[in-house]
Tab-separated table of C-alpha atoms in Angstrom:
chain	number	residue	atom	x	y	z
A	1	MET	CA	46.305	65.133	-28.794
A	2	ALA	CA	47.690	66.166	-32.522
A	3	ILE	CA	46.991	68.493	-34.806
A	4	ASP	CA	48.446	68.379	-38.444
A	5	HIS	CA	46.176	70.919	-40.062
A	6	VAL	CA	45.633	74.549	-40.990
A	7	ILE	CA	42.979	75.734	-38.798
A	8	PHE	CA	41.626	79.451	-39.106
A	9	VAL	CA	41.317	80.833	-35.340
A	10	THR	CA	39.003	84.354	-35.191
A	11	GLY	CA	39.467	86.494	-32.020
A	12	ALA	CA	43.136	84.901	-31.704
A	13	GLY	CA	44.000	88.209	-30.386
A	14	SER	CA	42.803	87.365	-27.007
A	15	GLY	CA	41.354	85.124	-24.472
A	16	ILE	CA	40.172	81.994	-26.062
A	17	GLY	CA	41.005	82.687	-29.253
A	18	LEU	CA	44.402	83.275	-27.962
A	19	ALA	CA	44.240	80.281	-26.220
A	20	SER	CA	43.319	78.176	-29.011
A	21	ALA	CA	45.813	79.234	-31.381
A	22	GLU	CA	48.686	78.984	-28.770
A	23	ALA	CA	47.525	74.977	-27.979
A	24	ILE	CA	47.266	74.478	-31.657
A	25	LEU	CA	50.476	75.679	-32.356
A	26	ALA	CA	51.500	73.363	-29.435
A	27	ALA	CA	49.777	70.805	-30.548
A	28	GLY	CA	51.671	70.858	-34.216
A	29	GLY	CA	48.949	72.217	-36.173
A	30	SER	CA	49.253	75.871	-38.121
A	31	VAL	CA	47.089	78.953	-37.654
A	32	ILE	CA	45.728	81.932	-39.810
A	33	ALA	CA	45.133	83.761	-36.707
A	34	ALA	CA	42.412	86.682	-37.261
A	35	ASP	CA	41.697	89.669	-34.978
A	36	ARG	CA	40.841	93.434	-35.314
A	37	ASP	CA	43.379	94.299	-33.032
A	38	ASP	CA	46.649	94.533	-34.859
A	39	SER	CA	48.758	94.662	-31.518
A	40	ALA	CA	47.924	91.627	-30.725
A	41	LEU	CA	48.437	89.810	-33.468
A	42	ASP	CA	52.174	91.563	-33.379
A	43	ALA	CA	52.262	90.192	-30.122
A	44	LEU	CA	51.769	86.381	-30.993
A	45	LYS	CA	53.453	86.956	-34.218
A	46	ALA	CA	56.527	87.656	-32.070
A	47	ARG	CA	55.808	84.791	-29.827
A	48	HIS	CA	55.278	82.008	-32.862
A	49	GLY	CA	56.763	83.080	-35.987
A	50	GLU	CA	56.564	79.374	-37.444
A	51	ARG	CA	53.222	77.816	-38.725
A	52	LEU	CA	51.719	81.158	-38.298
A	53	TYR	CA	49.945	83.565	-40.552
A	54	CYS	CA	48.064	87.084	-38.908
A	55	ALA	CA	45.680	88.451	-40.710
A	56	VAL	CA	43.697	92.002	-39.506
A	57	LEU	CA	40.377	91.872	-40.018
A	58	ASP	CA	36.491	92.288	-38.996
A	59	ILE	CA	34.649	89.440	-39.138
A	60	THR	CA	31.799	90.992	-40.581
A	61	ASP	CA	33.832	91.978	-43.373
A	62	GLU	CA	32.837	88.961	-46.145
A	63	ALA	CA	35.572	90.066	-48.675
A	64	ALA	CA	38.243	90.374	-45.915
A	65	ILE	CA	37.138	87.033	-44.822
A	66	ALA	CA	37.758	85.459	-47.740
A	67	ARG	CA	41.253	86.731	-48.622
A	68	ALA	CA	42.782	86.121	-45.373
A	69	MET	CA	41.633	82.523	-45.954
A	70	ASP	CA	42.955	82.204	-49.482
A	71	ASP	CA	46.569	84.396	-48.439
A	72	GLY	CA	46.727	82.004	-45.456
A	73	MET	CA	46.350	78.694	-47.293
A	74	ALA	CA	48.634	80.034	-49.830
A	75	ALA	CA	51.162	80.550	-46.886
A	76	LEU	CA	50.707	77.539	-44.883
A	77	GLY	CA	48.450	75.022	-46.584
A	78	PRO	CA	45.053	73.223	-47.241
A	79	LEU	CA	42.646	74.651	-44.740
A	80	GLY	CA	41.463	71.783	-42.132
A	81	GLY	CA	39.718	73.665	-39.429
A	82	VAL	CA	37.994	76.650	-37.515
A	83	VAL	CA	37.655	78.063	-34.078
A	84	ASN	CA	35.063	80.980	-34.233
A	85	SER	CA	36.176	82.913	-31.258
A	86	ALA	CA	35.458	86.207	-32.425
A	87	GLY	CA	32.753	88.118	-30.531
A	88	THR	CA	31.013	90.532	-28.643
A	89	GLY	CA	28.746	90.985	-25.788
A	90	CYS	CA	27.217	93.074	-23.084
A	91	ASP	CA	25.390	92.699	-19.729
A	92	ILE	CA	22.174	95.177	-19.629
A	93	PRO	CA	18.896	94.541	-18.680
A	94	ALA	CA	16.332	93.864	-21.710
A	95	LEU	CA	14.083	97.125	-20.976
A	96	GLU	CA	17.447	99.146	-21.620
A	97	THR	CA	18.662	97.596	-24.478
A	98	ASP	CA	18.317	99.273	-27.377
A	99	SER	CA	17.946	98.047	-31.220
A	100	ALA	CA	20.878	98.990	-32.357
A	101	LEU	CA	23.015	97.569	-29.841
A	102	PHE	CA	20.907	94.514	-30.332
A	103	ARG	CA	21.548	94.276	-34.152
A	104	GLN	CA	25.129	94.692	-33.270
A	105	ILE	CA	25.693	92.109	-31.045
A	106	LEU	CA	23.912	89.648	-33.998
A	107	ASP	CA	25.397	91.015	-36.718
A	108	ILE	CA	29.293	89.913	-34.860
A	109	ASN	CA	28.288	86.818	-33.073
A	110	VAL	CA	25.748	85.241	-35.557
A	111	THR	CA	26.250	86.483	-38.976
A	112	GLY	CA	30.421	87.332	-39.032
A	113	ASN	CA	30.621	83.548	-37.741
A	114	PHE	CA	28.308	82.185	-40.282
A	115	ILE	CA	30.253	84.301	-42.716
A	116	VAL	CA	33.683	82.691	-41.500
A	117	ALA	CA	32.137	78.955	-41.464
A	118	ARG	CA	30.618	79.515	-44.862
A	119	GLU	CA	33.614	80.330	-46.501
A	120	ALA	CA	35.744	77.632	-44.428
A	121	ALA	CA	33.469	74.941	-45.595
A	122	SER	CA	33.638	76.172	-49.427
A	123	ARG	CA	37.355	75.903	-48.920
A	124	MET	CA	37.683	72.627	-47.174
A	125	GLN	CA	38.342	70.064	-50.186
A	126	ASP	CA	39.459	67.082	-47.680
A	127	GLY	CA	36.861	67.955	-45.113
A	128	GLY	CA	37.284	69.787	-41.839
A	129	SER	CA	36.245	70.391	-38.249
A	130	ILE	CA	34.373	74.166	-37.586
A	131	VAL	CA	34.379	74.717	-33.428
A	132	ASN	CA	31.940	77.540	-32.593
A	133	ILE	CA	32.410	79.246	-29.218
A	134	THR	CA	29.278	79.961	-27.895
A	135	SER	CA	28.710	80.091	-24.370
A	136	VAL	CA	26.083	78.818	-21.377
A	137	SER	CA	24.129	82.006	-21.776
A	138	GLY	CA	22.593	80.821	-24.925
A	139	ILE	CA	21.227	78.064	-22.969
A	140	SER	CA	20.443	79.306	-19.391
A	141	GLY	CA	18.076	82.523	-18.905
A	142	ASN	CA	20.433	84.342	-17.630
A	143	ALA	CA	19.515	88.306	-16.571
A	144	GLY	CA	21.222	90.918	-18.388
A	145	ARG	CA	22.159	88.824	-21.413
A	146	ALA	CA	19.171	89.512	-23.972
A	147	ALA	CA	20.937	90.380	-27.459
A	148	TYR	CA	24.293	88.070	-25.935
A	149	GLY	CA	22.264	85.349	-25.011
A	150	ALA	CA	20.133	85.589	-27.911
A	151	SER	CA	23.357	85.612	-30.211
A	152	LYS	CA	25.064	82.806	-28.551
A	153	GLY	CA	21.471	80.395	-28.822
A	154	GLY	CA	21.366	81.074	-32.316
A	155	MET	CA	25.262	79.945	-32.617
A	156	ASP	CA	24.102	76.711	-31.129
A	157	ALA	CA	21.219	76.575	-33.559
A	158	LEU	CA	23.355	77.181	-36.477
A	159	THR	CA	25.972	74.747	-35.184
A	160	ARG	CA	23.499	72.217	-35.392
A	161	ILE	CA	21.865	73.130	-39.143
A	162	LEU	CA	25.537	73.220	-40.421
A	163	ALA	CA	26.278	69.979	-39.470
A	164	VAL	CA	23.392	68.615	-40.977
A	165	GLU	CA	23.740	70.333	-43.971
A	166	TRP	CA	27.759	69.797	-44.293
A	167	ALA	CA	28.089	66.188	-42.945
A	168	GLY	CA	28.166	65.030	-46.966
A	169	LEU	CA	31.057	67.314	-47.071
A	170	GLY	CA	32.944	65.240	-44.703
A	171	VAL	CA	32.843	68.594	-42.506
A	172	ARG	CA	31.808	68.378	-38.711
A	173	VAL	CA	30.568	71.313	-37.094
A	174	ASN	CA	30.048	71.659	-33.190
A	175	ALA	CA	29.864	74.181	-30.341
A	176	VAL	CA	31.859	74.675	-27.244
A	177	ALA	CA	30.280	76.752	-24.583
A	178	PRO	CA	31.757	78.158	-21.995
A	179	GLY	CA	30.760	79.373	-18.131
A	180	PRO	CA	32.187	82.248	-16.709
A	181	ILE	CA	35.867	82.394	-18.406
A	182	ASP	CA	38.547	84.463	-16.631
A	183	THR	CA	39.252	86.036	-20.393
A	184	PRO	CA	39.640	89.972	-20.815
A	185	LEU	CA	35.607	90.666	-22.060
A	186	ALA	CA	34.696	89.072	-18.512
A	187	ARG	CA	36.695	91.147	-16.912
A	188	GLN	CA	35.544	94.069	-18.419
A	189	VAL	CA	31.876	93.205	-18.419
A	190	HIS	CA	31.633	91.526	-15.201
A	191	SER	CA	31.687	93.625	-11.761
A	192	ALA	CA	32.845	92.328	-8.709
A	193	ALA	CA	29.035	91.211	-7.617
A	194	VAL	CA	28.599	89.495	-10.997
A	195	ARG	CA	31.552	87.628	-10.059
A	196	GLU	CA	30.515	86.668	-6.866
A	197	GLN	CA	27.288	85.505	-8.307
A	198	TRP	CA	28.884	83.459	-11.017
A	199	CYS	CA	30.911	81.321	-8.269
A	200	ALA	CA	28.020	80.764	-5.851
A	201	MET	CA	26.448	79.486	-8.819
A	202	VAL	CA	29.007	77.029	-10.464
A	203	PRO	CA	29.353	74.008	-8.078
A	204	MET	CA	32.803	73.937	-8.700
A	205	GLY	CA	33.218	77.412	-7.042
A	206	ARG	CA	35.509	79.336	-9.601
A	207	TYR	CA	36.058	80.945	-12.981
A	208	GLY	CA	37.288	78.494	-15.356
A	209	THR	CA	40.063	79.526	-17.489
A	210	PRO	CA	40.992	79.950	-21.266
A	211	GLU	CA	43.026	77.106	-21.327
A	212	GLU	CA	40.196	74.524	-19.748
A	213	VAL	CA	38.319	75.708	-22.563
A	214	THR	CA	40.778	74.893	-25.423
A	215	ARG	CA	41.277	71.279	-24.318
A	216	ALA	CA	37.388	70.790	-25.536
A	217	VAL	CA	38.375	72.771	-28.451
A	218	LEU	CA	41.553	70.585	-29.847
A	219	PHE	CA	39.345	67.293	-28.892
A	220	LEU	CA	36.678	68.564	-31.578
A	221	LEU	CA	39.641	69.923	-34.042
A	222	ASP	CA	40.987	66.076	-33.705
A	223	THR	CA	40.469	64.154	-36.666
A	224	VAL	CA	40.537	60.807	-34.743
A	225	GLN	CA	39.134	61.683	-31.255
A	226	SER	CA	36.335	63.183	-32.260
A	227	SER	CA	35.844	61.684	-35.605
A	228	TYR	CA	32.181	60.813	-34.991
A	229	VAL	CA	30.876	63.891	-33.423
A	230	THR	CA	29.312	66.657	-35.015
A	231	GLY	CA	26.703	69.316	-34.255
A	232	GLN	CA	26.779	69.115	-30.406
A	233	THR	CA	27.418	71.595	-27.963
A	234	ILE	CA	29.788	70.896	-25.115
A	235	CYS	CA	29.480	72.971	-21.940
A	236	VAL	CA	32.688	73.711	-20.156
A	237	ASP	CA	30.822	75.543	-17.233
A	238	GLY	CA	31.820	73.689	-13.828
A	239	GLY	CA	28.779	72.643	-13.338
A	240	PHE	CA	26.628	75.771	-14.145
A	241	THR	CA	24.048	74.723	-16.544
A	242	ILE	CA	22.969	70.838	-14.967
A	243	THR	CA	23.086	72.267	-11.786
A	244	GLY	CA	19.840	71.603	-9.605
A	245	LEU	CA	19.467	71.030	-5.950
A	246	ARG	CA	22.756	71.418	-4.191
A	247	PRO	CA	23.583	69.640	-1.182
A	248	ALA	CA	23.557	72.143	2.136
A	249	VAL	CA	27.048	73.140	3.550
A	250	LYS	CA	27.580	71.591	7.040
A	251	ALA	CA	29.011	73.467	9.656
A	252	ALA	CA	32.363	72.869	10.387
């Protein structure tokens, strides 16, 4: 798939955000890469100097988001898309989740991504595509994900609402909901026992890779391939969300 416009990518320093930024560049697009980690953005810049503008920011900072978009557009051209990949999470039982942590996760994962989407849509003169990275935890009742799952479910709902509101502007809004993906965040919060449980519940029996998620992201950013797709959440999860009774394993 070919990308011929400027894409604003949050969380571009690692994981799915980084994989998305690099895939967009490889497909011919330009990237405004945003992340809180300046060293990660420096490393990205060292690998991909052209068609790349980097901005160190927090996605809950409205002024910083607006400034990064304006400066990036001045350097690269009109904005045509967004990958909302920045986020945070935790694996804590609901009874042990304090309200401050709950609010923090909602503020980053829902409010921050809303700010990015709103600022982008207001600047897309010729329409565009916004892709929100959500999670299967916003669809399934995964234990330990009270705050994280609520935030990702909120993003899925926000995706549908914005798709309806902005269709007349020519702005499509969709979501990609990854299952267990081998990212730095997953390696940080998933214990060996949790990883074993995920692999047992995923029909394909493994974690996915960030690159497997970016193929769905590129499809949704492509103005030809997905021109009539909006308001959808595409699960990239190895079959986790659709699993019912599974075949018994036959003895060798």
